mmCIF file of C-alpha atoms in Angstrom:
data_model
loop_
_atom_site.group_PDB
_atom_site.id
_atom_site.type_symbol
_atom_site.label_atom_id
_atom_site.label_comp_id
_atom_site.label_asym_id
_atom_site.label_seq_id
_atom_site.Cartn_x
_atom_site.Cartn_y
_atom_site.Cartn_z
ATOM 1 C CA MET K 1 113.093 -82.016 -0.004
ATOM 2 C CA ALA K 2 111.865 -85.341 -1.862
ATOM 3 C CA ARG K 3 114.960 -87.421 -0.617
ATOM 4 C CA ARG K 4 113.977 -86.322 3.073
ATOM 5 C CA GLU K 5 110.468 -87.347 2.493
ATOM 6 C CA ARG K 6 111.364 -91.035 1.106
ATOM 7 C CA SER K 7 114.011 -91.368 4.340
ATOM 8 C CA SER K 8 111.573 -90.334 6.870
ATOM 9 C CA ARG K 9 108.890 -92.846 5.454
ATOM 10 C CA THR K 10 111.831 -95.757 5.027
ATOM 11 C CA THR K 11 113.844 -94.642 8.825
ATOM 12 C CA PRO K 12 112.965 -98.029 10.996
ATOM 13 C CA LEU K 13 111.284 -96.848 14.239
ATOM 14 C CA PRO K 14 113.025 -97.155 17.457
ATOM 15 C CA ARG K 15 112.613 -100.079 19.642
ATOM 16 C CA THR K 16 110.719 -98.465 22.505
ATOM 17 C CA VAL K 17 107.962 -97.338 19.771
ATOM 18 C CA ARG K 18 107.670 -100.715 18.602
ATOM 19 C CA VAL K 19 107.348 -102.431 21.679
ATOM 20 C CA LEU K 20 105.169 -100.258 22.676
ATOM 21 C CA LEU K 21 102.734 -100.630 19.196
ATOM 22 C CA LEU K 22 102.679 -104.162 19.567
ATOM 23 C CA ALA K 23 101.789 -104.169 23.462
ATOM 24 C CA ARG K 24 98.853 -101.406 22.587
ATOM 25 C CA LEU K 25 97.581 -103.725 19.881
ATOM 26 C CA VAL K 26 97.643 -106.723 22.191
ATOM 27 C CA ASN K 27 95.673 -103.955 24.633
ATOM 28 C CA ARG K 28 93.057 -103.616 21.798
ATOM 29 C CA LEU K 29 92.296 -107.102 20.805
ATOM 30 C CA GLY K 30 90.882 -107.287 24.347
ATOM 31 C CA ALA K 31 89.554 -103.573 24.456
ATOM 32 C CA PHE K 32 85.847 -104.091 22.982
ATOM 33 C CA SER K 33 83.853 -104.019 26.213
ATOM 34 C CA LEU K 34 83.409 -100.384 26.702
ATOM 35 C CA PRO K 35 80.484 -100.004 23.675
ATOM 36 C CA PHE K 36 78.766 -102.855 25.575
ATOM 37 C CA LEU K 37 78.538 -100.971 29.066
ATOM 38 C CA THR K 38 75.567 -99.599 28.470
ATOM 39 C CA ALA K 39 73.938 -102.476 26.825
ATOM 40 C CA LEU K 40 75.117 -104.449 30.217
ATOM 41 C CA ILE K 41 73.392 -102.136 32.297
ATOM 42 C CA SER K 42 70.123 -101.723 30.659
ATOM 43 C CA THR K 43 69.960 -105.435 29.418
ATOM 44 C CA GLY K 44 72.107 -107.476 32.194
ATOM 45 C CA HIS K 45 70.646 -104.842 35.529
ATOM 46 C CA GLY K 46 66.973 -103.974 33.853
ATOM 47 C CA ALA K 47 67.620 -100.673 33.862
ATOM 48 C CA ASN K 48 66.592 -97.793 31.675
ATOM 49 C CA LEU K 49 68.774 -95.762 29.145
ATOM 50 C CA THR K 50 68.521 -93.028 31.111
ATOM 51 C CA THR K 51 70.397 -94.992 33.867
ATOM 52 C CA ALA K 52 72.323 -96.443 31.899
ATOM 53 C CA GLY K 53 73.406 -93.506 30.033
ATOM 54 C CA LEU K 54 74.461 -91.865 33.578
ATOM 55 C CA VAL K 55 76.080 -94.583 34.654
ATOM 56 C CA SER K 56 78.188 -94.370 31.097
ATOM 57 C CA ALA K 57 78.930 -90.381 31.660
ATOM 58 C CA ALA K 58 79.930 -91.121 35.380
ATOM 59 C CA PHE K 59 82.726 -93.485 33.827
ATOM 60 C CA GLY K 60 83.489 -90.396 31.011
ATOM 61 C CA LEU K 61 83.592 -88.023 33.894
ATOM 62 C CA ALA K 62 86.196 -90.070 35.896
ATOM 63 C CA THR K 63 88.527 -90.314 32.774
ATOM 64 C CA ILE K 64 89.082 -86.276 33.106
ATOM 65 C CA PRO K 65 91.128 -86.525 35.773
ATOM 66 C CA SER K 66 92.682 -89.720 35.069
ATOM 67 C CA ARG K 67 94.067 -88.436 31.748
ATOM 68 C CA LEU K 68 95.380 -85.264 33.685
ATOM 69 C CA ALA K 69 96.808 -87.450 36.301
ATOM 70 C CA GLY K 70 98.660 -89.605 33.650
ATOM 71 C CA GLY K 71 100.235 -86.617 32.407
ATOM 72 C CA HIS K 72 101.492 -85.509 35.639
ATOM 73 C CA LEU K 73 102.577 -88.697 37.089
ATOM 74 C CA ALA K 74 104.538 -89.409 33.966
ATOM 75 C CA ASP K 75 106.702 -86.346 34.691
ATOM 76 C CA ARG K 76 107.006 -87.558 38.006
ATOM 77 C CA ILE K 77 107.267 -90.876 38.995
ATOM 78 C CA GLY K 78 108.200 -92.198 34.842
ATOM 79 C CA ARG K 79 106.148 -93.111 31.885
ATOM 80 C CA ARG K 80 106.666 -96.942 32.131
ATOM 81 C CA THR K 81 105.509 -96.917 36.011
ATOM 82 C CA THR K 82 102.632 -94.924 34.986
ATOM 83 C CA ILE K 83 101.522 -96.933 31.875
ATOM 84 C CA LEU K 84 102.014 -100.101 34.146
ATOM 85 C CA LEU K 85 99.830 -98.767 37.287
ATOM 86 C CA GLY K 86 97.335 -97.594 34.589
ATOM 87 C CA LEU K 87 96.845 -100.895 32.938
ATOM 88 C CA GLY K 88 97.031 -102.778 36.319
ATOM 89 C CA GLY K 89 93.918 -100.313 37.593
ATOM 90 C CA CYS K 90 91.932 -101.219 34.509
ATOM 91 C CA ALA K 91 92.285 -104.900 34.946
ATOM 92 C CA LEU K 92 90.983 -104.764 38.394
ATOM 93 C CA ALA K 93 88.003 -102.622 37.517
ATOM 94 C CA GLN K 94 86.938 -104.669 34.257
ATOM 95 C CA LEU K 95 86.947 -107.663 36.779
ATOM 96 C CA ALA K 96 84.980 -106.168 38.981
ATOM 97 C CA ILE K 97 82.358 -105.188 36.290
ATOM 98 C CA ALA K 98 82.230 -108.818 35.145
ATOM 99 C CA ALA K 99 81.887 -109.935 38.798
ATOM 100 C CA ALA K 100 79.283 -107.710 39.915
ATOM 101 C CA THR K 101 76.027 -108.593 40.963
ATOM 102 C CA SER K 102 73.858 -105.058 41.254
ATOM 103 C CA LEU K 103 73.408 -101.820 39.548
ATOM 104 C CA LEU K 104 75.346 -100.313 42.533
ATOM 105 C CA TRP K 105 78.407 -102.578 42.309
ATOM 106 C CA THR K 106 78.208 -101.974 38.485
ATOM 107 C CA ALA K 107 77.995 -98.185 38.490
ATOM 108 C CA THR K 108 80.959 -98.330 40.988
ATOM 109 C CA ALA K 109 83.153 -100.392 39.176
ATOM 110 C CA ALA K 110 82.655 -98.085 36.170
ATOM 111 C CA VAL K 111 83.659 -95.012 38.025
ATOM 112 C CA LEU K 112 86.814 -96.876 39.357
ATOM 113 C CA LEU K 113 87.481 -98.239 35.896
ATOM 114 C CA GLY K 114 87.407 -94.271 34.098
ATOM 115 C CA LEU K 115 90.077 -93.195 37.014
ATOM 116 C CA ALA K 116 92.659 -95.816 35.705
ATOM 117 C CA PHE K 117 91.425 -95.491 32.414
ATOM 118 C CA GLU K 118 93.379 -92.840 30.844
ATOM 119 C CA LEU K 119 96.429 -92.750 33.071
ATOM 120 C CA TYR K 120 98.499 -94.781 30.148
ATOM 121 C CA GLU K 121 97.784 -92.683 27.264
ATOM 122 C CA PRO K 122 99.880 -89.348 28.469
ATOM 123 C CA PRO K 123 103.073 -91.426 28.492
ATOM 124 C CA SER K 124 102.111 -93.709 25.775
ATOM 125 C CA GLN K 125 101.894 -90.668 23.465
ATOM 126 C CA ALA K 126 104.722 -88.737 24.716
ATOM 127 C CA ILE K 127 107.144 -91.985 24.297
ATOM 128 C CA ILE K 128 105.895 -91.855 20.728
ATOM 129 C CA GLY K 129 105.835 -88.403 20.092
ATOM 130 C CA GLU K 130 109.539 -87.939 21.428
ATOM 131 C CA SER K 131 111.598 -90.816 20.271
ATOM 132 C CA VAL K 132 111.105 -89.880 16.585
ATOM 133 C CA PRO K 133 112.151 -86.884 14.334
ATOM 134 C CA GLU K 134 109.333 -84.299 13.821
ATOM 135 C CA GLN K 135 109.058 -85.351 10.169
ATOM 136 C CA GLN K 136 108.027 -89.171 11.024
ATOM 137 C CA ARG K 137 105.509 -88.276 13.561
ATOM 138 C CA VAL K 138 102.386 -87.885 11.105
ATOM 139 C CA ARG K 139 103.495 -91.379 10.260
ATOM 140 C CA THR K 140 104.113 -92.704 13.640
ATOM 141 C CA PHE K 141 100.925 -91.829 15.311
ATOM 142 C CA GLY K 142 99.208 -93.335 12.238
ATOM 143 C CA LEU K 143 100.912 -96.656 12.668
ATOM 144 C CA LEU K 144 99.563 -96.261 16.863
ATOM 145 C CA GLY K 145 95.917 -95.953 14.799
ATOM 146 C CA ALA K 146 96.801 -98.996 12.847
ATOM 147 C CA ALA K 147 97.665 -100.944 15.826
ATOM 148 C CA LEU K 148 94.601 -100.148 17.518
ATOM 149 C CA ALA K 149 92.551 -101.028 14.471
ATOM 150 C CA ALA K 150 94.525 -104.329 13.951
ATOM 151 C CA GLY K 151 93.799 -105.244 17.666
ATOM 152 C CA GLY K 152 90.320 -103.972 16.637
ATOM 153 C CA MET K 153 89.776 -106.555 14.149
ATOM 154 C CA GLY K 154 89.878 -109.476 16.602
ATOM 155 C CA ALA K 155 88.345 -107.277 19.082
ATOM 156 C CA GLY K 156 84.993 -107.066 17.124
ATOM 157 C CA LEU K 157 84.744 -110.418 16.109
ATOM 158 C CA LEU K 158 85.343 -111.833 19.971
ATOM 159 C CA ALA K 159 83.068 -109.515 20.739
ATOM 160 C CA ALA K 160 80.292 -110.661 18.417
ATOM 161 C CA LEU K 161 81.363 -114.438 19.945
ATOM 162 C CA LEU K 162 81.646 -113.547 23.508
ATOM 163 C CA GLY K 163 78.636 -111.354 23.552
ATOM 164 C CA GLY K 164 76.117 -113.471 22.424
ATOM 165 C CA ALA K 165 76.501 -115.377 25.361
ATOM 166 C CA ASP K 166 77.082 -113.032 28.060
ATOM 167 C CA LEU K 167 77.931 -109.277 28.408
ATOM 168 C CA ARG K 168 80.276 -109.926 31.008
ATOM 169 C CA TRP K 169 82.784 -112.140 29.101
ATOM 170 C CA LEU K 170 83.845 -108.946 27.188
ATOM 171 C CA PHE K 171 85.084 -107.280 30.538
ATOM 172 C CA ALA K 172 86.736 -110.271 31.681
ATOM 173 C CA ALA K 173 88.301 -110.457 28.247
ATOM 174 C CA ASP K 174 89.358 -106.837 28.360
ATOM 175 C CA ALA K 175 91.125 -107.349 31.636
ATOM 176 C CA VAL K 176 93.207 -110.390 30.234
ATOM 177 C CA SER K 177 94.578 -108.175 27.372
ATOM 178 C CA CYS K 178 95.248 -105.015 29.843
ATOM 179 C CA LEU K 179 97.276 -107.680 32.069
ATOM 180 C CA ALA K 180 98.987 -109.332 28.959
ATOM 181 C CA CYS K 181 100.189 -106.052 27.629
ATOM 182 C CA ALA K 182 101.433 -104.471 31.040
ATOM 183 C CA LEU K 183 103.286 -107.991 31.159
ATOM 184 C CA LEU K 184 105.059 -107.310 27.809
ATOM 185 C CA LEU K 185 105.892 -103.576 28.724
ATOM 186 C CA ARG K 186 106.895 -104.667 32.258
ATOM 187 C CA LEU K 187 109.228 -106.725 30.273
ATOM 188 C CA ALA K 188 110.130 -105.112 27.544
ATOM 189 C CA LEU K 189 110.471 -101.108 28.115
ATOM 190 C CA PRO K 190 113.846 -99.499 29.757
ATOM 191 C CA ARG K 191 113.439 -98.607 33.359
ATOM 192 C CA ASP K 192 112.469 -95.197 33.966
ATOM 193 C CA ARG K 193 115.252 -92.825 34.761
ATOM 194 C CA PRO K 194 114.879 -89.803 37.508
ATOM 195 C CA ARG K 195 113.585 -86.922 35.170
ATOM 196 C CA HIS K 196 112.885 -84.223 37.811
ATOM 197 C CA THR K 197 112.611 -83.575 41.759
ATOM 198 C CA HIS K 198 109.485 -81.832 42.505
ATOM 199 C CA SER K 199 111.365 -78.493 42.788
ATOM 200 C CA GLN K 200 113.063 -79.431 39.206
ATOM 201 C CA LEU K 201 109.505 -79.460 37.332
ATOM 202 C CA PRO K 202 109.531 -76.675 34.998
ATOM 203 C CA THR K 203 106.844 -74.302 36.534
ATOM 204 C CA THR K 204 106.385 -72.009 32.873
ATOM 205 C CA ILE K 205 104.703 -74.924 31.416
ATOM 206 C CA ARG K 206 100.781 -73.868 31.619
ATOM 207 C CA PRO K 207 98.995 -75.926 28.736
ATOM 208 C CA LEU K 208 95.593 -74.112 29.527
ATOM 209 C CA ARG K 209 97.423 -70.774 28.722
ATOM 210 C CA ASP K 210 98.012 -71.740 25.233
ATOM 211 C CA ARG K 211 95.699 -70.355 23.149
ATOM 212 C CA ALA K 212 96.684 -72.416 20.151
ATOM 213 C CA LEU K 213 96.611 -76.023 21.915
ATOM 214 C CA LEU K 214 92.985 -74.613 23.160
ATOM 215 C CA THR K 215 92.064 -74.003 19.605
ATOM 216 C CA VAL K 216 93.024 -77.446 18.856
ATOM 217 C CA LEU K 217 91.520 -78.930 22.111
ATOM 218 C CA ALA K 218 87.880 -77.107 21.034
ATOM 219 C CA THR K 219 87.704 -79.010 17.602
ATOM 220 C CA GLY K 220 89.274 -82.063 19.220
ATOM 221 C CA THR K 221 86.745 -82.267 21.710
ATOM 222 C CA ALA K 222 83.508 -81.981 19.148
ATOM 223 C CA TYR K 223 85.652 -85.021 17.135
ATOM 224 C CA ALA K 224 85.742 -87.256 20.256
ATOM 225 C CA LEU K 225 82.386 -86.567 20.889
ATOM 226 C CA ILE K 226 80.888 -87.810 17.805
ATOM 227 C CA ASN K 227 83.454 -90.881 17.923
ATOM 228 C CA GLN K 228 82.275 -91.859 21.479
ATOM 229 C CA GLN K 229 79.008 -90.791 20.498
ATOM 230 C CA THR K 230 79.227 -93.759 17.807
ATOM 231 C CA ALA K 231 81.316 -96.479 20.068
ATOM 232 C CA VAL K 232 78.414 -96.101 22.533
ATOM 233 C CA SER K 233 75.149 -95.582 20.811
ATOM 234 C CA LEU K 234 75.746 -98.090 18.105
ATOM 235 C CA PRO K 235 74.966 -101.187 20.392
ATOM 236 C CA LEU K 236 71.831 -99.535 21.396
ATOM 237 C CA ALA K 237 70.385 -98.256 17.830
ATOM 238 C CA LEU K 238 71.214 -101.741 16.690
ATOM 239 C CA ALA K 239 68.916 -103.274 19.178
ATOM 240 C CA ARG K 240 66.405 -100.402 18.186
ATOM 241 C CA GLN K 241 66.351 -101.007 14.351
ATOM 242 C CA GLY K 242 65.590 -104.939 15.122
ATOM 243 C CA LEU K 243 69.499 -106.033 14.578
ATOM 244 C CA PRO K 244 71.613 -108.098 17.401
ATOM 245 C CA ALA K 245 73.416 -105.402 19.591
ATOM 246 C CA ALA K 246 76.559 -107.791 19.337
ATOM 247 C CA ASP K 247 76.170 -106.949 15.589
ATOM 248 C CA ALA K 248 77.919 -103.712 16.556
ATOM 249 C CA GLY K 249 81.232 -106.075 16.859
ATOM 250 C CA LEU K 250 81.080 -106.749 12.999
ATOM 251 C CA LEU K 251 80.537 -103.103 12.659
ATOM 252 C CA PHE K 252 83.980 -102.157 14.677
ATOM 253 C CA THR K 253 85.507 -104.737 13.048
ATOM 254 C CA ALA K 254 84.898 -103.418 9.275
ATOM 255 C CA ALA K 255 85.873 -100.119 10.351
ATOM 256 C CA ALA K 256 89.224 -101.952 11.954
ATOM 257 C CA VAL K 257 90.164 -103.702 8.728
ATOM 258 C CA THR K 258 89.609 -100.561 6.423
ATOM 259 C CA THR K 259 91.580 -98.446 8.753
ATOM 260 C CA VAL K 260 94.597 -100.993 8.310
ATOM 261 C CA LEU K 261 93.904 -101.854 4.542
ATOM 262 C CA ALA K 262 94.254 -97.980 4.115
ATOM 263 C CA GLN K 263 97.186 -97.281 5.674
ATOM 264 C CA PRO K 264 99.524 -97.278 2.166
ATOM 265 C CA LEU K 265 96.895 -94.433 0.817
ATOM 266 C CA LEU K 266 98.432 -92.019 3.551
ATOM 267 C CA ARG K 267 102.094 -92.628 2.724
ATOM 268 C CA LEU K 268 100.917 -91.457 -1.118
ATOM 269 C CA PRO K 269 102.443 -87.986 -1.916
ATOM 270 C CA ARG K 270 99.426 -86.450 -2.537
ATOM 271 C CA PHE K 271 98.231 -87.323 1.311
ATOM 272 C CA THR K 272 101.558 -86.167 2.278
ATOM 273 C CA ARG K 273 101.630 -83.229 1.026
ATOM 274 C CA LEU K 274 97.940 -82.297 2.027
ATOM 275 C CA GLY K 275 97.610 -79.265 4.186
ATOM 276 C CA THR K 276 96.053 -80.362 7.511
ATOM 277 C CA PRO K 277 93.023 -77.915 7.362
ATOM 278 C CA ALA K 278 92.067 -79.573 4.231
ATOM 279 C CA ALA K 279 92.905 -83.282 5.573
ATOM 280 C CA LEU K 280 90.850 -82.237 8.531
ATOM 281 C CA ALA K 281 88.316 -81.190 6.760
ATOM 282 C CA LEU K 282 88.048 -84.150 4.119
ATOM 283 C CA ALA K 283 88.096 -86.262 7.302
ATOM 284 C CA HIS K 284 84.797 -84.459 8.403
ATOM 285 C CA LEU K 285 83.361 -85.254 5.221
ATOM 286 C CA LEU K 286 83.904 -88.509 5.195
ATOM 287 C CA LEU K 287 82.693 -89.010 8.900
ATOM 288 C CA ALA K 288 79.307 -87.152 7.900
ATOM 289 C CA ALA K 289 78.907 -89.858 5.303
ATOM 290 C CA GLY K 290 79.545 -92.520 7.206
ATOM 291 C CA GLN K 291 76.918 -91.273 9.792
ATOM 292 C CA PHE K 292 73.906 -90.382 7.163
ATOM 293 C CA GLY K 293 74.745 -93.853 5.877
ATOM 294 C CA TYR K 294 73.553 -95.257 9.354
ATOM 295 C CA ALA K 295 70.377 -93.484 9.375
ATOM 296 C CA ALA K 296 70.118 -93.963 5.581
ATOM 297 C CA VAL K 297 70.378 -97.427 5.454
ATOM 298 C CA PRO K 298 69.430 -99.417 8.748
ATOM 299 C CA SER K 299 70.950 -102.945 7.503
ATOM 300 C CA LEU K 300 73.742 -105.000 8.411
ATOM 301 C CA PRO K 301 75.711 -104.890 4.768
ATOM 302 C CA GLY K 302 74.765 -100.974 4.783
ATOM 303 C CA MET K 303 75.789 -100.136 8.024
ATOM 304 C CA LEU K 304 79.037 -102.192 7.333
ATOM 305 C CA ALA K 305 79.729 -99.894 4.573
ATOM 306 C CA ALA K 306 79.214 -96.922 6.848
ATOM 307 C CA SER K 307 81.525 -98.084 9.379
ATOM 308 C CA ALA K 308 83.941 -98.442 6.901
ATOM 309 C CA VAL K 309 83.814 -95.042 5.167
ATOM 310 C CA SER K 310 83.708 -93.417 8.561
ATOM 311 C CA SER K 311 87.008 -95.372 9.773
ATOM 312 C CA LEU K 312 88.361 -93.570 6.477
ATOM 313 C CA GLY K 313 87.781 -90.123 8.547
ATOM 314 C CA ASP K 314 89.250 -91.276 11.605
ATOM 315 C CA LEU K 315 92.802 -92.238 9.896
ATOM 316 C CA LEU K 316 92.892 -88.847 8.590
ATOM 317 C CA VAL K 317 92.223 -87.356 11.779
ATOM 318 C CA LEU K 318 94.386 -88.757 14.441
ATOM 319 C CA GLY K 319 97.640 -88.727 13.010
ATOM 320 C CA ARG K 320 97.564 -85.075 12.453
ATOM 321 C CA VAL K 321 96.343 -84.024 15.890
ATOM 322 C CA TYR K 322 98.789 -85.995 17.832
ATOM 323 C CA ALA K 323 101.748 -84.764 15.878
ATOM 324 C CA LEU K 324 100.456 -80.966 16.231
ATOM 325 C CA VAL K 325 99.849 -81.442 19.644
ATOM 326 C CA THR K 326 103.041 -82.534 20.002
ATOM 327 C CA ASP K 327 104.817 -80.396 18.188
ATOM 328 C CA LEU K 328 103.313 -77.634 19.745
ATOM 329 C CA ALA K 329 104.223 -78.633 23.240
ATOM 330 C CA PRO K 330 107.521 -76.861 24.538
ATOM 331 C CA PRO K 331 110.650 -79.168 26.198
ATOM 332 C CA GLY K 332 109.564 -81.059 28.859
ATOM 333 C CA GLY K 333 106.091 -80.559 28.498
ATOM 334 C CA THR K 334 104.631 -83.165 26.058
ATOM 335 C CA GLY K 335 102.910 -85.351 28.205
ATOM 336 C CA ARG K 336 101.531 -82.463 29.899
ATOM 337 C CA TYR K 337 99.997 -81.077 26.551
ATOM 338 C CA LEU K 338 98.833 -84.322 25.578
ATOM 339 C CA ALA K 339 96.945 -85.234 28.960
ATOM 340 C CA VAL K 340 95.060 -81.755 28.541
ATOM 341 C CA PHE K 341 94.132 -82.136 24.744
ATOM 342 C CA GLY K 342 93.289 -85.836 26.216
ATOM 343 C CA THR K 343 90.828 -84.686 28.247
ATOM 344 C CA SER K 344 88.681 -84.166 25.149
ATOM 345 C CA TRP K 345 87.902 -88.123 24.949
ATOM 346 C CA GLY K 346 86.662 -87.453 28.854
ATOM 347 C CA VAL K 347 84.420 -84.979 28.070
ATOM 348 C CA ALA K 348 82.923 -86.625 24.852
ATOM 349 C CA ALA K 349 82.784 -89.983 27.063
ATOM 350 C CA THR K 350 80.619 -88.196 29.236
ATOM 351 C CA LEU K 351 78.514 -86.380 27.029
ATOM 352 C CA ALA K 352 77.801 -89.138 24.521
ATOM 353 C CA PRO K 353 76.115 -91.680 26.835
ATOM 354 C CA VAL K 354 73.770 -89.207 28.109
ATOM 355 C CA LEU K 355 72.935 -87.225 24.816
ATOM 356 C CA GLY K 356 72.726 -90.329 22.620
ATOM 357 C CA THR K 357 70.570 -92.354 25.016
ATOM 358 C CA GLN K 358 68.178 -89.225 25.103
ATOM 359 C CA LEU K 359 68.161 -88.975 21.367
ATOM 360 C CA LEU K 360 67.611 -92.481 20.911
ATOM 361 C CA ALA K 361 64.739 -92.438 23.864
ATOM 362 C CA HIS K 362 62.608 -89.555 22.522
ATOM 363 C CA ALA K 363 63.800 -89.340 18.721
ATOM 364 C CA GLY K 364 64.823 -92.543 17.348
ATOM 365 C CA PRO K 365 68.374 -93.702 15.639
ATOM 366 C CA THR K 366 67.848 -91.646 12.451
ATOM 367 C CA ALA K 367 67.979 -88.961 13.983
ATOM 368 C CA LEU K 368 70.681 -89.638 16.466
ATOM 369 C CA TRP K 369 72.943 -90.335 13.400
ATOM 370 C CA LEU K 370 71.765 -87.120 11.181
ATOM 371 C CA THR K 371 72.598 -85.180 13.705
ATOM 372 C CA THR K 372 75.707 -86.508 14.408
ATOM 373 C CA ALA K 373 76.340 -86.019 10.392
ATOM 374 C CA SER K 374 75.386 -82.256 10.750
ATOM 375 C CA LEU K 375 77.853 -81.884 13.147
ATOM 376 C CA CYS K 376 80.809 -83.455 11.105
ATOM 377 C CA LEU K 377 79.766 -81.002 8.631
ATOM 378 C CA LEU K 378 80.054 -78.209 10.999
ATOM 379 C CA LEU K 379 83.679 -79.158 11.980
ATOM 380 C CA ALA K 380 84.891 -79.619 8.265
ATOM 381 C CA ALA K 381 83.895 -75.803 7.509
ATOM 382 C CA LEU K 382 85.435 -74.648 11.095
ATOM 383 C CA HIS K 383 88.721 -76.611 10.111
ATOM 384 C CA LEU K 384 89.208 -74.735 7.044
ATOM 385 C CA ARG K 385 88.561 -71.341 8.522
ATOM 386 C CA LEU K 386 90.393 -71.903 11.860
ATOM 387 C CA THR K 387 93.281 -73.837 11.420
ATOM 388 C CA PRO K 388 95.027 -72.926 8.138
ATOM 389 C CA GLY K 389 98.584 -72.212 10.654
ATOM 390 C CA LEU K 390 98.726 -76.325 11.073
ATOM 391 C CA ARG K 391 100.208 -76.232 7.654
ATOM 392 C CA THR K 392 103.412 -75.759 8.848
ATOM 393 C CA LEU K 393 103.336 -79.292 10.561
ATOM 394 C CA SER K 394 105.686 -81.118 8.592
ATOM 395 C CA PRO K 395 108.633 -77.484 8.077
ATOM 396 C CA ALA K 396 111.994 -77.767 6.765
ATOM 397 C CA PRO K 397 114.241 -78.180 9.309
ATOM 398 C CA SER K 398 115.474 -74.647 9.864
ATOM 399 C CA SER K 399 111.953 -73.582 10.349
ATOM 400 C CA THR K 400 110.643 -72.779 13.684
ATOM 401 C CA PRO K 401 107.356 -74.815 13.940
ATOM 402 C CA ARG K 402 105.745 -73.834 17.401
ATOM 403 C CA SER K 403 106.079 -70.523 16.975
ATOM 404 C CA ALA K 404 104.615 -70.610 13.543
ATOM 405 C CA ILE K 405 101.643 -72.607 14.116
ATOM 406 C CA ARG K 406 100.793 -70.097 17.210
ATOM 407 C CA THR K 407 101.173 -67.176 14.797
ATOM 408 C CA THR K 408 99.141 -68.313 12.201
ATOM 409 C CA LEU K 409 96.663 -69.599 14.324
ATOM 410 C CA LEU K 410 96.140 -66.572 16.975
ATOM 411 C CA GLY K 411 97.449 -63.545 14.554
#
């Protein structure tokens, strides 16, 4: 077993996965605009916090059909084509936001951005999940998080630089990064092969009837709400605490640096042997500590430290969860399972702006961060009780992970 674990850690990743990780890094380098959408609406167009929150919620709502369409299109027209459509649509919508001169046009462009925003996620994740052995999935999805975090380092610094001049420049730069990512994948990824005709598509794959997936979806949605709440509310909370909103870019950079530097820790035996329930509980305890830090130490150094602690929690969550969803999916259903699970981010992106702006407007930043910290503690307890079966995520080759997971989760 030890020899097999060492081999899985040293086996080179397939070229397709390496190219995809590089492209996502390039894309993430420019993807620093969304946390500033509410700030652009409120400061650039003079809207109140409620209006800014509703526009951001409309964006989040639009990402739900976008994610589901991405999973469906990946199986119908091909994964590379779906990825390119999503990136191209994002670039056009980002440019529209940057050029918009009225609140109405900004809101319209934000909804269009939401409709394109999640198209490329299911095919990207499916390529990663299906291109590596089961024993490498947690590591590979962790590397995806590291690639996004590495791009986030530069993204946060660029946000602090460009956002200080005009928040619209953030959206223009994001559009450029989407186009660069699309060009790289267009040249490097292999052509899509015909997968299924309409009559050949599997009809027995019904993710929404899989109770094991729905269990993971429920806890994943709560986690995504915390994640999106932080991303959306941080610039506004900083402004209410007397700090520049653009300093949120520095906090995002601190989180990204921590994620990259902490990657070797996840390859240590004590972490690889850690059961998924314990790993997820620990992750949410770290997230709770970070959220509490935002409330307790409202200064730039204190919030930098809180961001670093929170990022350790994010690091523990993402690799485990996406590897699990890939493992739950039946043959031919990976894209659709990942798409359904990914709707958690759309739900969170819809609720976070509304809840966050209302809490900020009526209770202030401290109440916001204490609320999210409490939710993290609740999730830590729930994972220990609701997800014992996820320990089978890294089974011996002779085991049957899907049935084992479902048996323990549902039995």
